[in-house]
XYZ file of C-alpha atoms in Angstrom:
694
model
C 38.601 -9.023 -0.698
C 37.816 -8.448 -4.362
C 34.663 -6.504 -5.245
C 32.535 -8.064 -7.980
C 29.500 -6.990 -9.874
C 27.641 -9.418 -12.120
C 24.627 -9.213 -14.413
C 22.110 -9.184 -11.532
C 23.066 -5.647 -10.472
C 20.187 -4.064 -12.445
C 17.482 -6.389 -11.135
C 14.835 -5.355 -8.580
C 14.372 -8.704 -6.774
C 15.983 -8.573 -3.305
C 17.040 -12.205 -3.770
C 18.815 -11.532 -7.063
C 20.406 -8.390 -5.637
C 21.759 -10.455 -2.743
C 23.812 -12.316 -5.363
C 24.763 -9.298 -7.481
C 28.226 -9.059 -5.934
C 29.106 -12.764 -5.965
C 32.216 -13.661 -7.975
C 29.958 -16.046 -9.927
C 28.962 -14.370 -13.199
C 25.227 -14.746 -12.580
C 22.726 -13.787 -15.260
C 18.983 -13.320 -14.825
C 16.814 -15.679 -16.884
C 16.539 -14.081 -20.304
C 17.654 -14.032 -23.898
C 21.225 -12.912 -23.205
C 22.064 -15.908 -21.008
C 20.147 -18.441 -23.082
C 21.807 -17.250 -26.302
C 25.248 -17.350 -24.658
C 24.719 -21.013 -23.707
C 23.877 -21.934 -27.294
C 26.657 -19.846 -28.773
C 29.349 -21.274 -26.455
C 27.736 -24.715 -26.228
C 27.861 -24.750 -22.443
C 25.493 -26.349 -19.966
C 23.280 -23.957 -18.047
C 23.222 -23.936 -14.262
C 19.903 -22.629 -12.965
C 19.928 -21.844 -9.241
C 16.545 -20.962 -7.757
C 15.706 -19.547 -4.334
C 14.023 -16.635 -2.615
C 15.007 -13.805 -0.301
C 13.732 -15.347 2.960
C 15.301 -18.790 2.318
C 17.778 -19.740 5.055
C 19.607 -22.516 3.189
C 19.872 -20.326 0.106
C 21.906 -17.887 2.229
C 24.023 -20.753 3.575
C 24.924 -22.060 0.115
C 25.726 -18.541 -1.052
C 28.163 -18.008 1.828
C 29.760 -21.411 1.462
C 30.022 -21.726 -2.302
C 28.873 -18.770 -4.409
C 31.095 -16.309 -2.552
C 34.124 -18.641 -2.911
C 36.516 -17.382 -5.605
C 37.762 -20.889 -6.497
C 34.238 -22.292 -6.839
C 33.163 -19.267 -8.878
C 36.092 -19.761 -11.255
C 34.875 -23.304 -12.054
C 31.300 -22.147 -12.531
C 32.287 -19.215 -14.750
C 34.575 -21.273 -16.963
C 32.297 -24.238 -17.596
C 28.692 -23.016 -17.199
C 26.310 -20.232 -18.042
C 25.007 -19.427 -14.525
C 21.434 -18.177 -14.080
C 19.859 -17.040 -10.814
C 16.076 -17.082 -10.475
C 13.840 -15.696 -7.739
C 11.151 -18.372 -7.453
C 8.660 -15.741 -6.365
C 9.230 -13.687 -9.518
C 9.268 -16.699 -11.836
C 7.216 -19.496 -10.227
C 6.575 -20.860 -13.737
C 10.254 -21.750 -14.152
C 10.446 -23.019 -10.578
C 7.511 -25.376 -11.170
C 9.095 -26.887 -14.273
C 12.554 -27.448 -12.843
C 11.332 -28.482 -9.392
C 9.261 -31.196 -11.033
C 12.349 -32.281 -12.968
C 14.524 -32.506 -9.829
C 11.792 -34.350 -7.927
C 11.553 -36.840 -10.805
C 15.336 -37.335 -10.676
C 15.887 -37.440 -6.912
C 12.507 -38.007 -5.271
C 12.744 -34.765 -3.309
C 12.824 -31.027 -3.777
C 13.256 -27.734 -1.968
C 15.259 -24.575 -2.047
C 17.900 -23.705 -3.024
C 17.098 -25.625 -6.200
C 20.099 -26.261 -8.435
C 19.434 -27.809 -11.823
C 21.636 -28.264 -14.883
C 20.180 -27.784 -18.378
C 21.306 -28.371 -21.918
C 21.553 -25.190 -24.042
C 18.012 -26.051 -25.190
C 16.752 -25.568 -21.568
C 16.226 -29.327 -21.008
C 17.064 -30.492 -17.435
C 19.458 -33.446 -17.032
C 20.764 -33.271 -13.431
C 19.879 -31.426 -10.231
C 19.421 -31.281 -6.522
C 18.813 -28.861 -3.658
C 21.463 -27.759 -1.152
C 25.007 -29.019 -1.813
C 27.634 -28.521 0.934
C 31.171 -27.204 0.266
C 32.564 -30.606 1.347
C 31.005 -34.052 1.051
C 28.815 -34.556 4.117
C 26.099 -36.985 5.233
C 26.022 -38.692 1.858
C 25.702 -35.412 -0.043
C 28.218 -34.684 -2.778
C 30.156 -31.479 -2.406
C 29.290 -28.638 -4.786
C 32.763 -28.788 -6.335
C 32.395 -32.517 -6.979
C 29.039 -31.902 -8.677
C 30.502 -29.153 -10.864
C 33.478 -31.294 -11.830
C 31.333 -34.339 -12.525
C 28.933 -32.404 -14.746
C 31.790 -30.707 -16.616
C 33.433 -34.036 -17.398
C 30.189 -35.732 -18.335
C 29.224 -32.889 -20.672
C 32.526 -33.280 -22.535
C 32.831 -37.063 -22.493
C 29.264 -38.418 -22.395
C 27.312 -35.751 -24.212
C 24.936 -38.236 -25.863
C 23.842 -39.583 -22.443
C 23.163 -36.049 -21.211
C 21.079 -35.234 -24.292
C 19.151 -38.469 -23.832
C 18.477 -37.695 -20.155
C 17.332 -34.178 -21.066
C 14.973 -35.500 -23.739
C 13.622 -38.177 -21.378
C 12.925 -35.733 -18.551
C 11.304 -33.206 -20.871
C 9.042 -35.928 -22.287
C 8.203 -37.006 -18.713
C 7.239 -33.448 -17.737
C 5.149 -33.052 -20.869
C 3.350 -36.383 -20.317
C 2.503 -35.448 -16.746
C 0.838 -32.345 -18.158
C -1.717 -34.215 -20.270
C -4.849 -34.495 -18.221
C -8.151 -32.746 -17.883
C -10.324 -33.580 -20.852
C -13.999 -32.616 -20.635
C -16.019 -35.299 -18.791
C -18.470 -37.074 -21.030
C -21.534 -36.207 -18.951
C -21.464 -33.477 -16.324
C -25.163 -33.937 -15.584
C -24.408 -37.346 -14.036
C -21.855 -35.844 -11.598
C -23.050 -36.279 -8.054
C -21.452 -36.103 -4.607
C -22.914 -38.443 -2.022
C -23.067 -38.207 1.751
C -20.773 -41.254 1.910
C -18.221 -39.489 -0.322
C -18.139 -36.394 1.889
C -17.886 -38.359 5.141
C -15.080 -40.538 3.704
C -13.104 -37.445 2.673
C -13.351 -36.039 6.164
C -12.301 -39.347 7.720
C -9.332 -39.463 5.322
C -8.232 -36.011 6.579
C -8.727 -36.989 10.221
C -6.529 -40.079 9.754
C -3.590 -37.730 9.166
C -4.416 -35.544 12.173
C -2.146 -35.048 15.183
C -4.823 -35.148 17.886
C -2.398 -34.057 20.635
C -0.587 -31.071 19.105
C -2.854 -30.206 16.216
C -1.974 -30.062 12.563
C -1.503 -32.993 10.231
C 1.395 -35.432 9.906
C 4.777 -35.201 11.592
C 7.398 -32.455 11.709
C 8.075 -30.229 9.899
C 4.545 -28.936 10.283
C 2.900 -26.490 7.926
C -0.358 -24.609 8.695
C -2.452 -26.428 6.052
C -5.200 -23.826 6.241
C -7.212 -25.325 3.365
C -7.611 -28.543 5.340
C -8.526 -26.620 8.504
C -11.191 -24.708 6.588
C -12.493 -27.979 5.156
C -12.915 -29.357 8.684
C -14.654 -26.190 9.920
C -17.090 -26.369 7.030
C -17.683 -30.083 7.649
C -18.462 -29.260 11.286
C -20.961 -26.608 10.138
C -22.522 -28.999 7.622
C -22.724 -31.929 10.037
C -24.556 -29.741 12.551
C -27.378 -29.054 10.092
C -27.426 -32.074 7.729
C -29.393 -35.085 8.985
C -27.938 -37.510 6.461
C -24.400 -36.752 7.615
C -25.444 -37.093 11.251
C -26.968 -40.498 10.523
C -23.944 -41.607 8.500
C -21.361 -40.657 11.138
C -22.715 -39.225 14.368
C -19.371 -38.068 15.784
C -17.880 -36.702 12.572
C -18.853 -33.042 12.981
C -17.529 -32.829 16.536
C -14.252 -34.473 15.566
C -13.800 -32.174 12.581
C -14.415 -29.076 14.642
C -12.179 -30.259 17.481
C -9.237 -30.970 15.179
C -9.562 -27.709 13.236
C -9.727 -25.631 16.439
C -6.946 -27.632 18.123
C -4.716 -26.951 15.129
C -5.362 -23.218 15.182
C -5.091 -23.032 18.980
C -1.742 -24.807 19.115
C -0.349 -22.565 16.386
C -1.662 -19.395 18.055
C -0.121 -20.449 21.384
C 3.100 -21.771 19.850
C 6.384 -20.271 18.737
C 5.237 -20.291 15.103
C 3.081 -17.317 16.146
C 4.912 -14.099 17.043
C 3.594 -13.613 20.577
C 4.852 -10.017 20.689
C 4.190 -8.626 17.247
C 1.555 -10.893 15.763
C 1.801 -12.866 12.546
C 2.916 -16.387 11.738
C 6.185 -17.893 10.537
C 6.111 -20.230 7.534
C 6.244 -23.545 9.358
C 7.379 -25.275 12.559
C 10.404 -27.558 12.564
C 9.009 -29.590 15.485
C 5.807 -31.406 16.396
C 4.743 -28.923 19.067
C 4.815 -25.725 16.948
C 7.543 -24.256 19.218
C 10.472 -23.773 16.809
C 9.537 -22.026 13.595
C 11.478 -21.559 10.430
C 11.398 -17.859 11.269
C 10.638 -16.378 7.846
C 7.248 -14.691 7.641
C 5.450 -14.906 4.298
C 2.546 -12.686 3.249
C 0.568 -15.624 1.820
C 0.704 -17.678 5.041
C -0.563 -14.791 7.109
C -3.335 -14.067 4.605
C -4.474 -17.682 4.577
C -4.297 -17.990 8.369
C -6.361 -14.816 8.822
C -8.974 -16.346 6.494
C -9.007 -19.589 8.508
C -9.193 -17.773 11.852
C -12.072 -15.661 10.567
C -14.045 -18.798 9.815
C -13.207 -20.224 13.253
C -14.267 -17.013 14.949
C -17.535 -16.830 12.994
C -18.281 -20.489 13.791
C -17.428 -20.365 17.513
C -17.408 -16.709 18.663
C -14.297 -17.486 20.750
C -12.478 -14.220 21.474
C -8.894 -15.497 21.186
C -9.445 -15.930 17.435
C -10.477 -12.290 17.164
C -7.352 -11.248 19.084
C -5.126 -13.293 16.763
C -6.882 -11.884 13.686
C -6.360 -8.332 14.916
C -2.721 -8.917 15.906
C -1.889 -10.551 12.586
C -3.616 -7.805 10.621
C -1.649 -5.243 12.692
C 1.628 -7.054 11.873
C 0.870 -7.079 8.152
C 0.018 -3.367 8.134
C 3.028 -2.448 10.292
C 5.758 -4.583 8.748
C 4.579 -5.671 5.301
C 2.777 -2.671 3.826
C 3.861 -0.178 1.184
C 2.571 3.346 1.671
C 0.636 3.198 -1.617
C -1.394 0.230 -0.438
C 0.460 -2.885 -1.594
C 1.709 -5.657 0.693
C 5.362 -6.777 0.611
C 6.267 -10.429 0.056
C 8.159 -11.567 3.166
C 10.458 -11.029 6.101
C 13.663 -13.038 6.221
C 14.350 -15.824 8.731
C 17.829 -14.439 9.475
C 19.020 -11.349 11.281
C 22.760 -10.584 11.373
C 23.255 -13.883 9.615
C 21.623 -15.858 12.464
C 18.260 -17.560 12.045
C 15.665 -16.290 14.523
C 18.027 -13.891 16.343
C 15.532 -11.012 16.099
C 12.780 -12.980 17.859
C 14.438 -14.865 20.755
C 15.167 -13.781 24.342
C 17.203 -14.692 27.413
C 15.510 -14.633 30.789
C 18.086 -12.067 31.926
C 17.037 -9.680 29.137
C 13.364 -9.963 30.038
C 13.977 -9.538 33.761
C 16.037 -6.421 33.101
C 13.314 -4.924 30.937
C 10.198 -5.898 32.892
C 11.374 -5.768 36.499
C 8.806 -7.168 38.936
C 6.418 -8.049 36.077
C 8.975 -10.530 34.741
C 7.973 -13.411 37.029
C 4.404 -13.555 35.728
C 5.447 -12.816 32.154
C 8.053 -15.586 32.139
C 5.646 -18.046 33.692
C 3.041 -17.383 31.009
C 5.443 -17.430 28.034
C 7.680 -20.333 29.089
C 10.804 -18.233 29.692
C 13.537 -20.038 31.655
C 17.223 -19.558 32.490
C 18.150 -22.620 30.411
C 15.992 -21.568 27.484
C 13.562 -23.683 25.479
C 15.619 -23.605 22.258
C 19.390 -23.498 21.856
C 19.897 -21.748 25.258
C 17.516 -18.910 24.384
C 13.734 -18.598 24.616
C 11.047 -18.547 21.949
C 7.881 -17.102 23.469
C 5.089 -19.671 23.637
C 2.001 -20.198 25.783
C 2.141 -23.615 27.419
C -0.633 -23.141 29.990
C -3.992 -21.345 29.685
C -4.260 -17.866 31.110
C -6.651 -18.856 33.904
C -4.349 -21.622 35.110
C -1.289 -19.340 35.327
C -3.342 -16.607 37.018
C -4.645 -19.059 39.637
C -1.144 -20.420 40.305
C 0.094 -16.918 41.167
C -3.013 -15.730 42.998
C -4.040 -13.234 40.330
C -7.218 -12.622 38.445
C -7.197 -13.086 34.703
C -7.613 -9.346 34.233
C -4.581 -8.661 36.456
C -2.447 -11.165 34.562
C -3.623 -9.769 31.237
C -2.582 -6.279 32.253
C 0.921 -7.533 33.160
C 1.229 -9.411 29.858
C 0.065 -6.493 27.731
C 2.497 -4.136 29.473
C 5.305 -6.592 29.011
C 4.537 -7.290 25.366
C 4.626 -3.582 24.515
C 7.936 -3.031 26.370
C 9.599 -6.030 24.703
C 8.217 -5.120 21.281
C 9.626 -1.606 21.552
C 12.969 -3.017 22.658
C 12.921 -5.461 19.730
C 12.693 -2.526 17.354
C 16.181 -1.487 18.530
C 17.619 -4.770 17.192
C 18.800 -5.212 13.616
C 15.640 -6.481 11.858
C 15.398 -9.373 9.389
C 15.695 -8.452 5.732
C 12.507 -7.374 3.980
C 11.595 -8.783 0.587
C 9.971 -5.598 -0.639
C 8.560 -6.731 -3.943
C 4.785 -6.740 -4.225
C 3.328 -9.952 -5.728
C -0.118 -9.765 -7.318
C -1.488 -13.173 -6.314
C -0.263 -12.942 -2.730
C -1.756 -9.461 -2.435
C -5.042 -10.845 -3.713
C -4.977 -13.483 -0.964
C -4.362 -10.753 1.610
C -7.088 -8.614 0.073
C -9.572 -11.430 0.504
C -8.353 -11.821 4.099
C -9.047 -8.109 4.699
C -12.614 -8.592 3.454
C -13.081 -11.678 5.619
C -11.616 -9.855 8.628
C -14.302 -7.206 8.158
C -16.978 -9.911 7.860
C -15.751 -11.595 11.067
C -15.113 -8.527 13.238
C -17.153 -5.697 11.746
C -14.070 -3.455 11.893
C -14.574 -0.878 9.123
C -10.802 -0.293 8.908
C -10.409 -3.701 7.260
C -12.987 -2.818 4.601
C -11.153 0.460 3.931
C -7.848 -1.420 3.675
C -9.320 -3.953 1.215
C -10.619 -1.175 -1.052
C -7.310 0.786 -0.926
C -5.282 -2.317 -1.737
C -7.593 -3.407 -4.583
C -7.485 0.009 -6.206
C -3.683 -0.109 -5.971
C -3.515 -3.589 -7.542
C -5.764 -2.735 -10.453
C -3.847 0.483 -11.065
C -0.175 -0.508 -10.943
C -0.202 -4.106 -12.226
C -1.854 -3.504 -15.590
C 0.365 -3.446 -18.694
C 0.055 -1.992 -22.154
C -1.552 -5.136 -23.598
C -4.559 -4.923 -21.294
C -3.097 -7.851 -19.306
C -1.619 -7.841 -15.793
C 1.896 -8.229 -14.457
C 3.118 -10.435 -11.616
C 5.413 -8.286 -9.457
C 5.803 -4.592 -8.684
C 8.665 -2.674 -7.121
C 10.138 0.828 -7.493
C 7.112 1.946 -9.542
C 7.728 -0.797 -12.106
C 5.560 -3.878 -12.733
C 7.358 -6.836 -14.313
C 6.740 -10.330 -15.725
C 3.418 -11.455 -17.179
C 0.961 -12.449 -14.447
C 0.345 -16.153 -13.924
C -2.886 -18.072 -13.603
C -2.938 -17.931 -9.799
C -2.445 -14.126 -9.891
C -5.593 -13.747 -12.004
C -7.573 -16.440 -10.183
C -6.923 -15.092 -6.704
C -7.595 -11.542 -7.863
C -10.973 -12.566 -9.313
C -11.775 -14.340 -6.030
C -10.781 -11.232 -4.022
C -12.954 -9.050 -6.296
C -15.936 -11.217 -5.431
C -15.294 -10.800 -1.693
C -14.798 -7.051 -1.954
C -18.141 -6.915 -3.763
C -19.761 -8.771 -0.861
C -18.550 -6.231 1.704
C -19.353 -3.148 -0.444
C -22.266 -4.242 -2.759
C -20.605 -2.130 -5.498
C -21.363 -4.119 -8.641
C -18.392 -2.661 -10.578
C -16.128 -5.060 -8.659
C -18.041 -8.026 -10.101
C -17.953 -6.506 -13.591
C -14.151 -6.371 -13.244
C -14.141 -10.016 -12.095
C -16.158 -10.910 -15.196
C -13.714 -9.040 -17.447
C -10.689 -10.799 -15.914
C -12.396 -14.202 -16.149
C -12.923 -13.725 -19.892
C -9.266 -12.724 -20.184
C -8.169 -15.914 -18.388
C -10.328 -18.066 -20.674
C -8.780 -16.407 -23.748
C -5.150 -16.510 -22.628
C -4.738 -19.529 -20.342
C -7.070 -22.255 -21.683
C -5.471 -25.551 -22.620
C -6.010 -27.365 -25.889
C -8.924 -29.344 -24.442
C -10.621 -26.157 -23.188
C -11.022 -27.366 -19.609
C -8.088 -26.909 -17.206
C -5.883 -23.837 -17.505
C -2.165 -23.488 -18.125
C -0.097 -21.782 -15.481
C 1.290 -19.322 -18.013
C -0.469 -17.193 -20.605
C -0.071 -17.831 -24.300
C 2.016 -14.672 -24.778
C 4.854 -16.130 -22.685
C 7.421 -17.844 -24.945
C 10.636 -18.318 -22.918
C 9.661 -21.652 -21.328
C 10.550 -25.266 -22.026
C 6.826 -26.093 -21.850
C 3.548 -24.771 -20.434
C 2.479 -26.536 -17.257
C -0.859 -27.047 -15.596
C -0.956 -26.956 -11.769
C -3.789 -28.539 -9.784
C -2.332 -29.274 -6.313
C -3.233 -26.915 -3.468
C 0.099 -26.495 -1.704
C 1.417 -23.513 0.246
C -0.891 -21.370 -1.889
C -4.035 -22.486 -3.724
C -3.638 -23.727 -7.267
C -4.888 -21.339 -9.946
C -7.063 -24.086 -11.385
C -8.914 -24.835 -8.131
C -9.620 -21.148 -7.557
C -10.679 -20.659 -11.219
C -13.066 -23.610 -10.985
C -14.823 -21.924 -8.063
C -14.701 -18.528 -9.788
C -16.365 -19.937 -12.907
C -19.037 -21.668 -10.871
C -19.807 -18.644 -8.682
C -19.727 -16.061 -11.475
C -21.922 -18.301 -13.642
C -24.632 -17.758 -11.035
C -24.067 -14.004 -11.010
C -23.981 -13.498 -14.784
C -26.109 -16.415 -15.964
C -23.295 -18.006 -17.978
C -24.134 -21.705 -18.171
C -20.919 -22.485 -20.065
C -18.873 -21.167 -17.147
C -20.721 -23.413 -14.725
C -20.225 -26.361 -17.070
C -16.496 -25.768 -17.266
C -16.040 -25.204 -13.525
C -18.047 -28.305 -12.657
C -16.212 -30.263 -15.336
C -12.883 -29.333 -13.739
C -14.102 -30.545 -10.340
C -15.509 -33.744 -11.824
C -12.264 -34.394 -13.684
C -10.288 -34.349 -10.436
C -12.909 -35.697 -8.041
C -11.352 -39.173 -7.759
C -7.986 -37.691 -6.723
C -9.661 -35.230 -4.360
C -11.549 -38.031 -2.607
C -8.374 -40.072 -2.202
C -6.041 -37.208 -1.198
C -8.119 -34.339 0.180
C -5.120 -32.979 2.064
C -3.372 -32.249 -1.236
C -6.473 -30.806 -2.879
C -7.906 -28.668 -0.083
C -9.563 -25.981 -2.216
C -11.065 -28.619 -4.492
C -12.333 -30.491 -1.428
C -14.037 -27.355 -0.146
C -15.724 -26.896 -3.500
C -17.017 -30.484 -3.380
C -18.508 -29.641 0.024
C -20.285 -26.613 -1.489
C -21.625 -28.649 -4.375
C -22.933 -31.215 -1.881
C -24.478 -28.597 0.399
C -25.795 -26.437 -2.409
C -24.962 -22.760 -2.829
C -27.160 -20.428 -0.816
C -27.958 -17.464 -3.098
C -28.950 -14.607 -0.787
C -30.485 -11.709 -2.735
C -31.423 -8.448 -1.016
C -33.595 -5.680 -2.477
C -32.777 -2.177 -1.164
C -30.727 -3.736 1.658
C -30.559 -2.032 5.019
C -26.864 -1.706 5.954
C -27.298 -3.141 9.451
C -29.210 -6.178 8.244
C -26.862 -6.704 5.318
C -23.774 -6.571 7.571
C -25.410 -8.788 10.188
C -25.832 -11.394 7.430
C -22.165 -11.015 6.493
C -21.138 -11.655 10.094
C -22.954 -15.013 10.144
C -20.928 -18.143 9.365
C -22.442 -19.170 6.035
C -19.581 -20.808 4.126
C -21.632 -21.873 1.093
C -23.319 -18.597 0.276
C -23.139 -15.849 -2.288
C -24.650 -12.481 -1.348
C -26.089 -10.187 -3.993
C -27.791 -6.802 -3.739
C -30.190 -5.635 -6.452
C -29.284 -2.269 -7.995
C -29.526 -0.394 -11.318
C -26.389 -2.082 -12.711
C -27.638 -5.635 -12.216
C -31.451 -5.516 -12.214
C -31.467 -7.022 -15.727
C -29.738 -10.217 -14.537
C -31.740 -13.369 -13.875
C -31.320 -13.450 -10.086
C -32.363 -9.777 -9.737
C -35.130 -9.555 -12.308
C -38.585 -8.856 -10.911
C -37.618 -8.930 -7.251
C -39.498 -6.383 -5.111
C -39.836 -5.686 -1.417
C -43.012 -7.157 0.086
C -43.597 -4.852 3.024
C -40.461 -5.221 5.122
C -39.546 -8.554 3.521
C -36.637 -8.009 1.128
C -34.311 -10.991 1.666
C -34.679 -13.804 -0.875
C -33.034 -17.219 -0.478
C -32.598 -18.810 -3.898
C -31.093 -21.949 -5.326
C -30.785 -22.900 -8.985
C -33.144 -20.114 -10.169
C -35.815 -20.993 -7.597
C -36.475 -18.626 -4.680
C -38.291 -18.879 -1.353
C -40.761 -16.191 -0.322
C -38.828 -13.195 0.993
C -38.179 -12.673 4.706
C -37.437 -9.518 6.692
C -34.840 -10.595 9.273
C -31.509 -12.394 9.404
C -32.910 -14.873 11.938
C -35.664 -15.885 9.515
C -33.065 -16.247 6.752
C -30.889 -18.521 8.920
C -33.880 -20.781 9.612
C -34.501 -21.100 5.855
C -30.825 -21.896 5.186
C -30.640 -24.516 7.932
C -33.747 -26.221 6.589
C -32.113 -26.376 3.115
C -28.935 -28.059 4.412
C-alpha cells in the first residue's frame, strides 16, 4: 500500500492528523489553498468533522483512503479539511448553507465552494456506492465536476444566492426602542415552562424522541422554575401544579441518564447522546463540554434536593475528567473518541462470561444490578445500566443495601482496572478555551454543591493556566492550545464563557482580581465583537479576515451561544461595576429575542434562564468582613438568582460596597436595584429575606 503525506502533516489537530496520510491532497484552511483555487479556477471541497466523530471515520475509510476516489478529488478540486472544533466559525457558515440546501446537517459536513468561498452544493455523509437514496461520493464528485465545466453560470448564481441568504439571516438585533417598558409577566413564565413540558418524555426523561441529547439548559430552567414556584405566590395561583411537574421532569431526566448507558457506570462521565429513547445505547464519544454542563446541572439538582446520588454522580464525573481529560499543566482535553480498534463502543461493553470470570461469586449480584445477561442488551454484548433501584435488587437477593453496595464497588473497581488493559479510544488532546471555561465553572459549582476544597483548587489551577497560555501578542486570546502553542483567534463563546467562569471563581474565592479580569475581557469583547447596531455580537472578532461573512449566533445548542452568555455577563457585571450602559445592552439583547424565547424555550435555554432571573429579581448578597464558614454556607444554598459580593479594599469605592459596615454581628446585606435591607447575622435569616422577596 502506498504511503502518502499531504499538507495536513504539520497540523496539531488530531482530526487533521488522522487525514494527513490520505491519498487525497488535503490542505488546511488558509491562504495557500484559497489562492490555489483562484489560480487554477477549481471548485473547493471543504470537508468538516472532528476527532471523535464516528461517521467521519467511516467516510475516511470508505472514500478518502481510496486511491481512485482520491485521484478524482485531486484532479478536479482543491480539497480542504477543517476540524470543526478548531474553526467553529467556518463550520457555522457552511453548516447553515448545507441546511438551507438540504434541510439537514451533521458531520462529516461536505460542502463545495466557488473559488470565492461561496457555497453552492453540499451534504453530510456520502456512501461509496448509492444506498438508501443517497448518492455515492463518486457520483457527487463527477456531477460537480461536470456542472462546474458545463453550467458554471448556474453554480455562480447558486453561490451568490446562498451567500445572500446567509447574510440576510444575520441581520437582526437592533436596539429596542424602549427598554424601560420591557416586562416579564407571571403568565409569560408559566407559559414558557408549559411549552417545555409539552416536549417532555414523562416516562424515560429528556425531551423529544431519539436520538436524545442531555439538554442541560432546559433541565436547569425546570429546576429554577421549581425553586421559583415554591416561593412565588403569583406562580402558585397561576398554575398550582407547575413547580412539582417542573421538578419531577428535571430530576427524572437526570436520574434516567445517570442510571442509563449514556453514563459510564464504571468510570464516570457521560457520552454525547443516546441513540435510543431509554438512554441505554450512547454514541460513545465523551465530550468535555457535555460533562461540564451535566456537572453544573447535577450541582443544581443536588443543592435543590440534597439527594446523595447526585453527589455521587458529580464526584464520579469530576474524577473521570481529571483522570482521562486533564493535561498535567491544568488544561482539560477536548474529547474521547467513540471508537476503539475501529469499533464503536468496544472499550465500554462486556459479555457476561467476561464479568463472571473477573468477579467470581460477586458476579450474580453485579449482573443483576447492571442488567448483564448472556444474550446481551445491545448487539450481543452488554452496556452497563441500572434498571432497578438498589433497594429492590438488594431485597430480591436477601441482602442489605450496604452489602450490595460493597459488592458493586468491588466489582466496579475490578472491571475498571481490567478495562485499562484494553486499547483505549483515541484522545482529542487539544485544549479549547471555551470548553475549558465551561469546565472551570463546573469546578466552582461542584465546590459550591459539595464543599470539596479540591474542586476550588482545581478551578484556580485551570483558570491560571487558561489566562497564561491562551493570550497572544495583541492582548487578545486564542481558541486552542496544544504542544505549548496556542492557535486561532478566540471566538465570542470563548470570551463569554471565560468571563462567566471568572465570575464564579470570584464567588468561591472572594478575590476581586478575578472580577477585574472579567471587566477587562468584557471591554475587549465590546470593542472587537460588536455588530454594526451595537447590540448583539458577532461570533468572530474584527481582526479575523479569512471568512465569507461574520455571523451572529443566538441559539443555545450543544454549548451555550456566546450572545446569551454575554447578555448575562453584561447584566451581572453592570451590577458589580455600576455600568448602566452594560445593563442596557444586556437587557436589550434579551428583549430583542424575548418573543422567540417564549415560543421556543428549548432552543434558547440560557436566554430562558435569564428571563427567569429578570422575573425573580437578582438577589445581591453583600458581606462585610465575611466569616468563611458563613460565606461558604451561603454558597452551598440553592440560590439560582443571586450574586455574592464581599467588601474589601479593592472594591469599597463601588456603589454596592460604599458605606457598608458591620452592625454588631450583622454583616450580611440583601440588596436589589441599589436598595438594601437591614443587615442580618445568619444564613437562615438571609434565606427568610430572600424567600419573602420572591
